[in-house]
Each structure stands twice: as C-alpha cells, then as structure tokens.
Amino acid sequence: MPKPTEFVREQVSSVRDTVASAAASAAAEASTVSDTVTSHVGDFIRNQRSSAHVSLRELARSAGVSNPYLSQVERGLRKPSAEILSAIARGLKISAETLYEQAGILDRRSGTAGTVAAIRADEALSERHKAVLLELYETYAREQARDVAAPADVGAGPPALPELSTPAESTPAPGTPSTKELA
Amino acid sequence: MPKPTEFVREQVSSVRDTVASAAASAAAEASTVSDTVTSHVGDFIRNQRSSAHVSLRELARSAGVSNPYLSQVERGLRKPSAEILSAIARGLKISAETLYEQAGILDRRSGTAGTVAAIRADEALSERHKAVLLELYETYAREQARDVAAPADVGAGPPALPELSTPAESTPAPGTPSTKELA
DNA sequence: GCACACCGCTTGCAACAGCTAGCACCGCTG
DNA sequence: CAGCGGTGCTAGCTGTTGCAAGCGGTGTGC
C-alpha cells in the first residue's frame, strides 16, 4: 500500500498528464483555426481596400507598413501582429476592433460593452479610482469563476466596506437612482 | 519654367517626403511607448498572479505557455502576441481585453456604454458583487465631482485597499540588454 | 518608341517570439 | 543529511514577422 505522500504525488501526476493531453489537443485545433483566420482577415482587408478605391501601395503608405508585407497579409501568407492590424485599420479608416475580430483577437460579443473597458473610459473617475475598481472587479470575477466551479458557503461574501448612507450631500443627483432603490 | 506635369510631380514628391518624415518621427515615438507598455503589462500579469496566489509555473501550465517565456514576459523582456496574452488571461481567469488594454492593443476608449450599465450587465459577477462595485463606483464618482469643484489635498485618495504597485522587479539584470537596446 | 511613375509581387535577411534543456536555490520528507 | 519536488531563471535554438532590394507588367506624357 503506498504511503500518503506517494499517493498524493501519483494523483497530482495523473491530473497533470490529463491536463497536458487536453492542452495538446486544444493547441492542434487552434493551429487549424489560426490558418483559416489568417486568410480571412487578409480577404477582409483587401475587400475594404477595394471598396475604398485605394491601391496596395497607398494603403501601405498611410498605414506605415511595407507594401510587400501588406500584399502577403492580404494573400494570407503572413499573420500580422495586433500592432500591424491597428496600423492597417488606421489606414483604412476603420476601427482596430473590426480587424481584431476578423483576426480572432477579439471575440464577437453580442453588444454588451466590457466592464473593464467601460471603467477605463469613464471620465467621472480619477485614475486612482479606476485602478481600485478594476482590481476589485478582477478579484470578484475570479471569485465568481471559482464559486461557479465549487459553490461556497452561503454566508461567504465580498469584503466588508464602509457604510455609505450618512450626510445628505451623498444623496444621488435627481434622475440618478441609488443602488439601494434599484435593489 | 518647369512644365505643368513636372511641377505636379515636384509637389507630390515634396508632400511624400513630408509624410515620410512625419511617419518616421511617429515610429520612433511608438517604439518608446512600446517598451514602456511591454514592462507595464508584465508587471500587471505578475501582480494578478500574486493576487491569485499562483506560481509562475502553475500559471504557465494553465495558460499553455512555457514558464521561462512567461518569466520573460513578466519581467518585460519579451513582447507577447495577442494569442499569448489571451492564453495568459484564461490562466488568470480574467478577460483577455484587460490584458489587451495593458498591452496597448486596445485603447481605453474602446467601450462607450456607461460603467453602471456595464457592471449591471456583467455576467461574470454575482448580484452581491455587482451591488458592492456599484456602491463603490457611486462613491468615487461623487468624490471626484466634489474634488473637481473644490480640489482636496493631493494626498487624499480612495479608501485603503490592497497594494497595487510593486517594486520595479522587472528591471533587467545588469549585462542583460533588452531586445530594443540591441536594435 | 522611350522615359517615367505606379502597380502587385518575389526573394533574402535581420530581428524577434516562444520554445527546450538545464541551472541554482529552497523547503519538505524520511 | 540525502533525496525529492517545487521555484524562477539563463542560454541557446527554431520558426516567424516585417522589412529592403529588386522584379516584370501597365499606363501616361513627350
């Protein structure tokens, strides 16, 4: 009969092997997807360029990339970095996110703006406030992801924070319901 | 007196030289920004990893990247692709967009929806998490509005929360030039 | 017909991303 | 104290990115 520490090590090794095998399988699939995506974003760029009646050299100049490389990208022979895609998007006068989606860098989400992006774009907050909110958000998202996998005790919850209901000056502006009213 | 076609060609060449010079200047500036961004995203990844109490090798395994490379990324010695950032984000259980923003792939202003709406719509959070974040957000927005009207002491800030900044441990060791220095 | 400018592309190459092999160090176990 | 498993890191390598130099083809002006 194996000793407890040996048993734990065997279990850990077994789990790691399983994880490694799954990762290898996922990587193989990702490689195929990557080739398809590469030629797809190239077709998209060439179509956008044709629609704008711009030559390859003109787009390359305005994007700040070399024209042979742009040709290779359009023909699906090269996989451009996000930096190059961003430059090409500027040259085409379209949003970088559009090319990122074609390139598989961004998923095609249905409408909802990311919380992170919204916080970062919010001009009602200072940089310090933003940093704190983002850190807290990531912590909560991580906790939630963990709790979904292994539900915790009902009593567990987020860290306690200072009470807010005090001076009248903290009353929200008209037309801006507080979170308590919405709850 | 030059002929009309010669004159046009001279003018076009002059404009092109001007554009080329401006592009070169912008490229030089972008290179500097790129170095800063590289070490910044590395710091962010290491901070997130520490907050999650995960070792470098554990994160590398779950992300599917090699641990020496992840170490180089965290120390700002390598500039990872969007693909690698996405994998690291999965390993950290945070959104890929978060890392993209740190890496300069996405601008801060990519989202336009309000922060409150985004938090409410976010499915990665529990209702209780949402309530806490929203209360904190309202507090910060009010503070910011008040500070704008009557600027407070410079030292004033949001309530104390876990440390966000860490020592610049990503500085390369002596004798180890960054890849940009070699260029 | 020639010179010129522009077109999209091929080729070779330097720089870099991402990996493997292996290092030194640390804490735990027997 | 030796052995083991973990840590973060260095060194060297391979494959890919993105560029410069140059190609052949086309249209225009003289």
Coordinates of C-alpha atoms (C1' of nucleotides) in Angstrom, one line a residue:
Chain A
M1 CA 0.0 0.0 0.0
P2 CA 1.5 3.3 -1.0
K3 CA 2.3 5.9 1.7
P4 CA 0.0 9.0 1.8
T5 CA 2.6 11.3 0.3
E6 CA 3.3 8.9 -2.5
F7 CA -0.4 8.6 -3.2
V8 CA -0.8 12.3 -3.4
R9 CA 2.1 12.6 -5.8
E10 CA 0.7 9.9 -8.0
Q11 CA -2.7 11.7 -8.1
V12 CA -1.1 15.0 -8.9
S13 CA 1.0 13.5 -11.7
S14 CA -2.1 11.8 -13.2
V15 CA -4.0 15.1 -13.2
R16 CA -1.2 16.9 -14.8
D17 CA -0.9 14.3 -17.5
T18 CA -4.6 14.7 -18.2
V19 CA -4.3 18.5 -18.4
A20 CA -1.3 18.3 -20.7
S21 CA -3.1 15.9 -23.1
A22 CA -6.1 18.2 -23.2
A23 CA -3.9 21.2 -23.8
A24 CA -2.1 19.5 -26.7
S25 CA -5.4 18.6 -28.3
A26 CA -6.6 22.2 -28.0
A27 CA -3.4 23.5 -29.4
A28 CA -3.7 21.3 -32.5
E29 CA -7.2 22.6 -33.1
A30 CA -6.1 26.2 -32.6
S31 CA -3.5 25.9 -35.2
T32 CA -6.0 24.9 -37.8
V33 CA -8.3 27.8 -36.8
S34 CA -5.3 30.2 -37.0
D35 CA -4.6 29.4 -40.7
T36 CA -8.2 29.9 -41.6
V37 CA -8.4 33.2 -39.7
T38 CA -5.2 34.5 -41.3
S39 CA -6.5 34.2 -44.8
H40 CA -9.9 35.5 -43.7
V41 CA -8.6 38.8 -42.3
G42 CA -6.5 39.2 -45.4
D43 CA -9.5 38.8 -47.6
F44 CA -11.3 41.3 -45.4
I45 CA -8.5 43.9 -45.7
R46 CA -8.3 43.6 -49.5
N47 CA -12.1 43.9 -49.8
Q48 CA -12.1 47.0 -47.6
R49 CA -9.2 48.5 -49.6
S50 CA -11.0 47.8 -52.9
S51 CA -14.2 49.3 -51.6
A52 CA -12.3 52.4 -50.7
H53 CA -10.6 52.5 -54.1
V54 CA -7.2 52.6 -52.6
S55 CA -4.1 50.8 -54.1
L56 CA -2.0 48.5 -52.1
R57 CA 0.9 50.9 -52.0
E58 CA -1.3 53.8 -50.9
L59 CA -2.7 51.8 -48.0
A60 CA 0.8 50.6 -47.1
R61 CA 2.0 54.2 -47.0
S62 CA -0.9 55.5 -44.9
A63 CA -0.7 52.5 -42.6
G64 CA 3.1 52.7 -42.3
V65 CA 3.8 49.2 -43.3
S66 CA 5.8 47.9 -46.3
N67 CA 3.8 47.1 -49.4
P68 CA 5.3 43.6 -50.0
Y69 CA 4.3 42.7 -46.4
L70 CA 0.7 44.1 -46.9
S71 CA 0.5 42.0 -50.0
Q72 CA 1.5 38.9 -48.1
V73 CA -1.0 39.7 -45.4
E74 CA -3.8 40.2 -47.9
R75 CA -3.0 36.9 -49.5
G76 CA -3.0 35.1 -46.2
L77 CA 0.8 34.3 -46.3
R78 CA 1.6 36.1 -43.1
K79 CA -0.1 36.5 -39.7
P80 CA 0.2 40.2 -38.7
S81 CA 0.5 41.3 -35.1
A82 CA -2.1 43.4 -33.4
E83 CA 0.2 46.4 -33.9
I84 CA 0.2 46.0 -37.7
L85 CA -3.5 45.4 -37.7
S86 CA -4.1 48.5 -35.8
A87 CA -1.9 50.5 -38.3
I88 CA -3.8 49.0 -41.2
A89 CA -7.1 49.9 -39.6
R90 CA -6.0 53.5 -39.3
G91 CA -5.0 53.4 -43.0
L92 CA -8.4 52.0 -43.9
K93 CA -10.2 54.5 -41.5
I94 CA -12.0 51.7 -39.7
S95 CA -11.8 50.7 -36.1
A96 CA -9.0 48.5 -35.0
E97 CA -11.5 46.3 -33.2
T98 CA -13.1 45.4 -36.5
L99 CA -9.8 43.9 -37.8
Y100 CA -9.1 42.3 -34.4
E101 CA -12.4 40.4 -34.7
Q102 CA -11.6 39.3 -38.1
A103 CA -8.2 38.1 -36.9
G104 CA -9.6 36.3 -33.9
I105 CA -8.0 38.6 -31.4
L106 CA -11.4 39.7 -30.1
D107 CA -14.4 37.5 -29.8
R108 CA -17.6 38.6 -31.4
R109 CA -19.6 39.6 -28.4
S110 CA -23.2 40.5 -28.8
G111 CA -23.5 44.1 -27.9
T112 CA -22.5 44.3 -24.2
A113 CA -19.5 46.5 -23.6
G114 CA -16.9 45.1 -21.4
T115 CA -17.0 46.3 -17.8
V116 CA -13.3 46.8 -17.9
A117 CA -13.4 49.0 -21.0
A118 CA -16.3 51.0 -19.5
I119 CA -14.5 51.7 -16.3
R120 CA -11.4 52.7 -18.1
A121 CA -13.3 55.0 -20.4
D122 CA -15.3 56.6 -17.6
E123 CA -14.2 60.2 -17.2
A124 CA -16.1 60.6 -14.0
L125 CA -13.4 58.7 -12.2
S126 CA -9.8 59.5 -11.3
E127 CA -7.0 57.2 -12.4
R128 CA -6.6 56.0 -8.9
H129 CA -10.3 55.3 -8.5
K130 CA -10.3 53.4 -11.8
A131 CA -7.3 51.3 -10.7
V132 CA -9.0 50.3 -7.4
L133 CA -12.3 49.4 -9.1
L134 CA -10.6 47.4 -11.8
E135 CA -8.6 45.5 -9.2
L136 CA -11.7 44.7 -7.2
Y137 CA -13.6 43.8 -10.3
E138 CA -11.0 41.3 -11.4
T139 CA -10.9 39.8 -7.9
Y140 CA -14.7 39.4 -7.9
A141 CA -14.7 37.9 -11.4
R142 CA -12.1 35.4 -10.3
E143 CA -14.1 34.5 -7.1
Q144 CA -17.2 34.1 -9.1
A145 CA -15.5 31.8 -11.6
R146 CA -14.2 29.8 -8.7
D147 CA -17.6 29.7 -6.9
V148 CA -19.3 28.5 -10.1
A149 CA -16.9 25.5 -10.2
A150 CA -17.2 24.8 -6.4
P151 CA -20.1 26.6 -4.7
A152 CA -19.0 28.0 -1.3
D153 CA -20.9 28.5 1.9
V154 CA -23.9 30.8 1.7
G155 CA -22.5 33.1 4.3
A156 CA -19.4 33.8 2.3
G157 CA -19.4 37.2 0.5
P158 CA -17.3 40.1 -0.7
P159 CA -15.2 42.0 1.8
A160 CA -17.0 44.4 4.1
L161 CA -16.8 48.1 3.1
P162 CA -17.6 51.3 4.9
E163 CA -21.2 52.4 5.2
L164 CA -22.3 55.0 2.7
S165 CA -25.6 56.2 4.0
T166 CA -24.7 59.4 6.0
P167 CA -24.6 63.1 5.1
A168 CA -27.3 64.5 2.8
E169 CA -24.6 65.5 0.3
S170 CA -24.2 61.9 -0.6
T171 CA -27.8 61.8 -2.0
P172 CA -27.6 61.0 -5.7
A173 CA -28.5 63.7 -8.2
P174 CA -32.1 63.8 -9.4
G175 CA -32.7 61.2 -12.1
T176 CA -29.9 59.1 -10.8
P177 CA -31.3 56.3 -8.6
S178 CA -29.0 54.9 -6.0
T179 CA -28.2 51.2 -6.0
K180 CA -30.4 50.7 -2.9
E181 CA -33.5 51.9 -4.7
L182 CA -32.9 49.5 -7.6
A183 CA -32.3 46.5 -5.3
Chain B
M1 CA 10.0 77.4 -66.1
P2 CA 9.0 73.9 -65.3
K3 CA 6.2 72.2 -67.3
P4 CA 2.9 71.6 -65.5
T5 CA 3.5 67.9 -65.2
E6 CA 6.9 68.4 -63.8
F7 CA 5.6 70.9 -61.3
V8 CA 2.9 68.5 -60.1
R9 CA 5.5 65.7 -59.7
E10 CA 7.7 68.0 -57.7
Q11 CA 4.8 69.0 -55.4
V12 CA 3.8 65.3 -55.0
S13 CA 7.4 64.3 -54.2
S14 CA 7.6 67.1 -51.6
V15 CA 4.4 66.1 -49.9
R16 CA 5.6 62.5 -49.8
D17 CA 8.9 63.5 -48.2
T18 CA 7.0 65.4 -45.6
V19 CA 4.7 62.4 -44.9
A20 CA 7.6 60.0 -44.7
S21 CA 9.4 62.3 -42.3
A22 CA 6.4 62.5 -40.1
A23 CA 5.9 58.8 -40.2
A24 CA 9.5 58.2 -39.1
S25 CA 9.0 60.5 -36.2
A26 CA 5.9 58.8 -35.1
A27 CA 7.5 55.4 -35.4
A28 CA 10.4 56.4 -33.2
E29 CA 7.9 57.6 -30.6
A30 CA 5.8 54.4 -30.9
S31 CA 8.9 52.4 -30.2
T32 CA 9.5 54.1 -26.9
V33 CA 5.9 53.7 -25.9
S34 CA 6.1 50.0 -26.9
D35 CA 9.0 49.4 -24.4
T36 CA 7.0 51.0 -21.6
V37 CA 3.9 49.1 -22.4
T38 CA 5.8 45.8 -22.5
S39 CA 7.1 46.2 -19.0
H40 CA 3.8 47.5 -17.8
V41 CA 1.7 44.5 -19.0
G42 CA 4.4 42.2 -17.4
D43 CA 4.0 44.0 -14.1
F44 CA 0.3 43.7 -14.4
I45 CA 0.4 40.0 -15.1
R46 CA 2.8 39.4 -12.2
N47 CA 0.5 41.4 -9.8
Q48 CA -2.5 39.5 -10.9
R49 CA -0.7 36.2 -10.5
S50 CA 0.4 37.2 -7.0
S51 CA -3.1 38.3 -6.0
A52 CA -4.3 34.9 -7.1
H53 CA -1.6 33.1 -5.1
V54 CA -0.4 31.2 -8.2
S55 CA 3.1 30.3 -9.0
L56 CA 4.7 31.2 -12.3
R57 CA 4.8 27.5 -13.3
E58 CA 1.2 27.0 -12.4
L59 CA 0.1 29.9 -14.4
A60 CA 2.3 28.8 -17.3
R61 CA 0.7 25.4 -17.3
S62 CA -2.9 26.6 -17.1
A63 CA -2.1 29.2 -19.8
G64 CA -0.3 26.7 -22.0
V65 CA 2.9 28.8 -22.4
S66 CA 6.4 27.9 -21.3
N67 CA 7.4 29.1 -17.8
P68 CA 10.7 30.6 -18.9
Y69 CA 8.8 32.7 -21.5
L70 CA 6.2 33.7 -19.0
S71 CA 9.0 34.9 -16.7
Q72 CA 10.5 36.9 -19.6
V73 CA 7.1 38.5 -20.3
E74 CA 6.5 39.4 -16.7
R75 CA 10.0 40.9 -16.5
G76 CA 9.3 43.0 -19.6
L77 CA 11.9 41.2 -21.7
R78 CA 9.6 39.9 -24.3
K79 CA 6.5 41.4 -26.1
P80 CA 3.9 38.7 -26.2
S81 CA 1.4 38.3 -29.0
A82 CA -2.3 38.7 -28.6
E83 CA -2.6 35.0 -28.7
I84 CA -0.3 34.5 -25.8
L85 CA -2.0 37.3 -23.9
S86 CA -5.3 35.7 -24.4
A87 CA -3.9 32.4 -23.1
I88 CA -2.5 34.1 -20.1
A89 CA -5.8 35.8 -19.4
R90 CA -7.5 32.5 -19.5
G91 CA -5.0 31.1 -17.0
L92 CA -5.5 34.2 -14.8
K93 CA -9.3 33.9 -15.2
I94 CA -9.6 37.5 -16.3
S95 CA -10.8 38.9 -19.5
A96 CA -8.4 39.0 -22.5
E97 CA -9.4 42.6 -23.0
T98 CA -7.9 43.5 -19.7
L99 CA -4.5 42.4 -20.8
Y100 CA -5.0 43.8 -24.3
E101 CA -5.5 47.2 -22.7
Q102 CA -2.4 46.9 -20.6
A103 CA -0.5 45.8 -23.7
G104 CA -1.8 48.7 -25.7
I105 CA -3.7 46.5 -28.1
L106 CA -7.0 48.1 -27.1
D107 CA -7.4 51.8 -26.3
R108 CA -9.1 52.8 -23.1
R109 CA -12.0 54.4 -25.0
S110 CA -13.0 51.2 -26.9
G111 CA -16.2 50.9 -24.8
T112 CA -18.9 53.5 -24.8
A113 CA -21.5 52.1 -22.5
G114 CA -21.8 53.6 -19.1
T115 CA -19.9 52.0 -16.3
V116 CA -23.0 51.4 -14.3
A117 CA -24.8 49.7 -17.2
A118 CA -21.8 47.6 -17.9
I119 CA -21.5 46.4 -14.3
R120 CA -25.2 45.5 -14.2
A121 CA -25.0 43.6 -17.4
D122 CA -21.8 41.8 -16.5
E123 CA -22.5 38.0 -16.2
A124 CA -19.1 37.3 -14.6
L125 CA -20.3 38.9 -11.3
S126 CA -22.8 37.8 -8.7
E127 CA -25.5 40.2 -7.7
R128 CA -23.8 40.9 -4.5
H129 CA -20.5 41.7 -6.2
K130 CA -22.4 44.0 -8.5
A131 CA -24.0 45.8 -5.6
V132 CA -20.7 46.4 -3.9
L133 CA -19.0 47.6 -7.1
L134 CA -21.8 49.9 -7.9
E135 CA -21.8 51.5 -4.4
L136 CA -18.1 52.0 -4.6
Y137 CA -18.4 53.4 -8.0
E138 CA -21.0 55.9 -7.0
T139 CA -18.9 57.0 -4.0
Y140 CA -15.9 57.5 -6.2
A141 CA -17.9 59.4 -8.8
R142 CA -19.3 61.7 -6.1
E143 CA -15.9 62.2 -4.6
Q144 CA -14.4 63.0 -7.9
A145 CA -17.2 65.5 -8.7
R146 CA -16.7 67.2 -5.3
D147 CA -12.9 67.3 -5.8
V148 CA -13.3 68.9 -9.1
A149 CA -15.4 71.6 -7.6
A150 CA -13.2 72.1 -4.6
P151 CA -9.7 70.4 -5.0
A152 CA -8.6 68.5 -2.0
D153 CA -5.2 67.8 -0.6
V154 CA -3.0 66.0 -3.0
G155 CA -2.6 63.2 -0.6
A156 CA -6.3 62.5 -0.4
G157 CA -7.5 59.4 -2.1
P158 CA -9.9 56.4 -2.1
P159 CA -10.2 54.1 0.9
A160 CA -7.2 51.9 1.5
L161 CA -7.3 48.6 -0.4
P162 CA -4.7 46.0 -1.3
E163 CA -1.5 47.4 -2.7
L164 CA -1.5 47.8 -6.4
S165 CA 2.1 48.9 -7.2
T166 CA 5.1 46.7 -6.6
P167 CA 8.8 47.3 -6.8
A168 CA 10.3 47.5 -10.3
E169 CA 11.5 44.0 -10.2
S170 CA 11.0 43.6 -13.9
T171 CA 14.2 45.7 -14.5
P172 CA 16.6 43.5 -16.4
A173 CA 19.7 42.3 -14.6
P174 CA 23.0 44.1 -15.4
G175 CA 24.5 42.7 -18.6
T176 CA 21.1 41.7 -19.9
P177 CA 20.1 44.2 -22.6
S178 CA 16.5 44.3 -23.6
T179 CA 15.8 43.4 -27.2
K180 CA 15.2 47.0 -28.0
E181 CA 18.6 48.1 -26.8
L182 CA 20.2 45.6 -29.2
A183 CA 18.4 47.1 -32.1
Chain C
dG1 C1' 9.4 54.4 -79.1
dC2 C1' 11.3 56.0 -74.8
dA3 C1' 11.3 57.5 -70.0
dC4 C1' 8.8 57.7 -66.1
dA5 C1' 5.7 56.5 -62.3
dC6 C1' 2.9 53.3 -60.4
dC7 C1' 1.2 48.6 -59.8
dG8 C1' 1.5 43.9 -57.1
dC9 C1' 4.7 40.6 -56.2
dT10 C1' 9.2 37.5 -55.1
dT11 C1' 13.4 36.9 -52.6
dG12 C1' 16.6 37.1 -48.9
dC13 C1' 17.6 38.6 -44.4
dA14 C1' 17.7 40.8 -39.6
dA15 C1' 15.1 40.9 -35.5
dC16 C1' 12.2 38.8 -32.6
dA17 C1' 8.7 35.4 -30.3
dG18 C1' 8.4 31.3 -28.0
dC19 C1' 10.3 27.0 -27.0
dT20 C1' 13.5 23.2 -24.7
dA21 C1' 17.2 21.8 -21.8
dG22 C1' 19.2 22.7 -17.8
dC23 C1' 20.8 25.7 -13.8
dA24 C1' 20.9 27.2 -8.7
dC25 C1' 18.1 27.7 -4.9
dC26 C1' 14.6 26.4 -1.3
dG27 C1' 11.6 23.7 1.7
dC28 C1' 9.9 19.3 2.9
dT29 C1' 10.3 14.3 4.0
dG30 C1' 12.4 10.2 5.7
Chain D
dC1 C1' 21.8 14.9 5.7
dA2 C1' 20.4 13.0 1.2
dG3 C1' 16.7 12.9 -1.9
dC4 C1' 12.9 14.9 -3.9
dG5 C1' 9.7 18.3 -5.9
dG6 C1' 8.9 22.8 -6.4
dT7 C1' 10.5 27.7 -7.6
dG8 C1' 12.2 31.4 -11.1
dC9 C1' 15.6 32.0 -14.2
dT10 C1' 19.6 31.6 -18.1
dA11 C1' 21.3 30.1 -22.5
dG12 C1' 20.7 28.5 -27.0
dC13 C1' 17.8 27.2 -30.6
dT14 C1' 14.0 27.2 -34.2
dG15 C1' 10.3 29.3 -36.7
dT16 C1' 8.0 33.5 -37.9
dT17 C1' 7.4 38.5 -38.6
dG18 C1' 8.2 42.5 -41.2
dC19 C1' 11.4 44.8 -44.0
dA20 C1' 14.5 46.4 -48.1
dA21 C1' 16.0 45.5 -52.7
dG22 C1' 14.5 44.4 -56.8
dC23 C1' 11.4 42.1 -60.5
dG24 C1' 8.1 42.3 -64.5
dG25 C1' 3.9 44.5 -66.2
dT26 C1' 0.9 48.6 -67.3
dG27 C1' -0.4 53.3 -68.4
dT28 C1' 0.9 58.1 -69.5
dG29 C1' 3.4 62.0 -71.5
dC30 C1' 6.7 63.7 -74.7

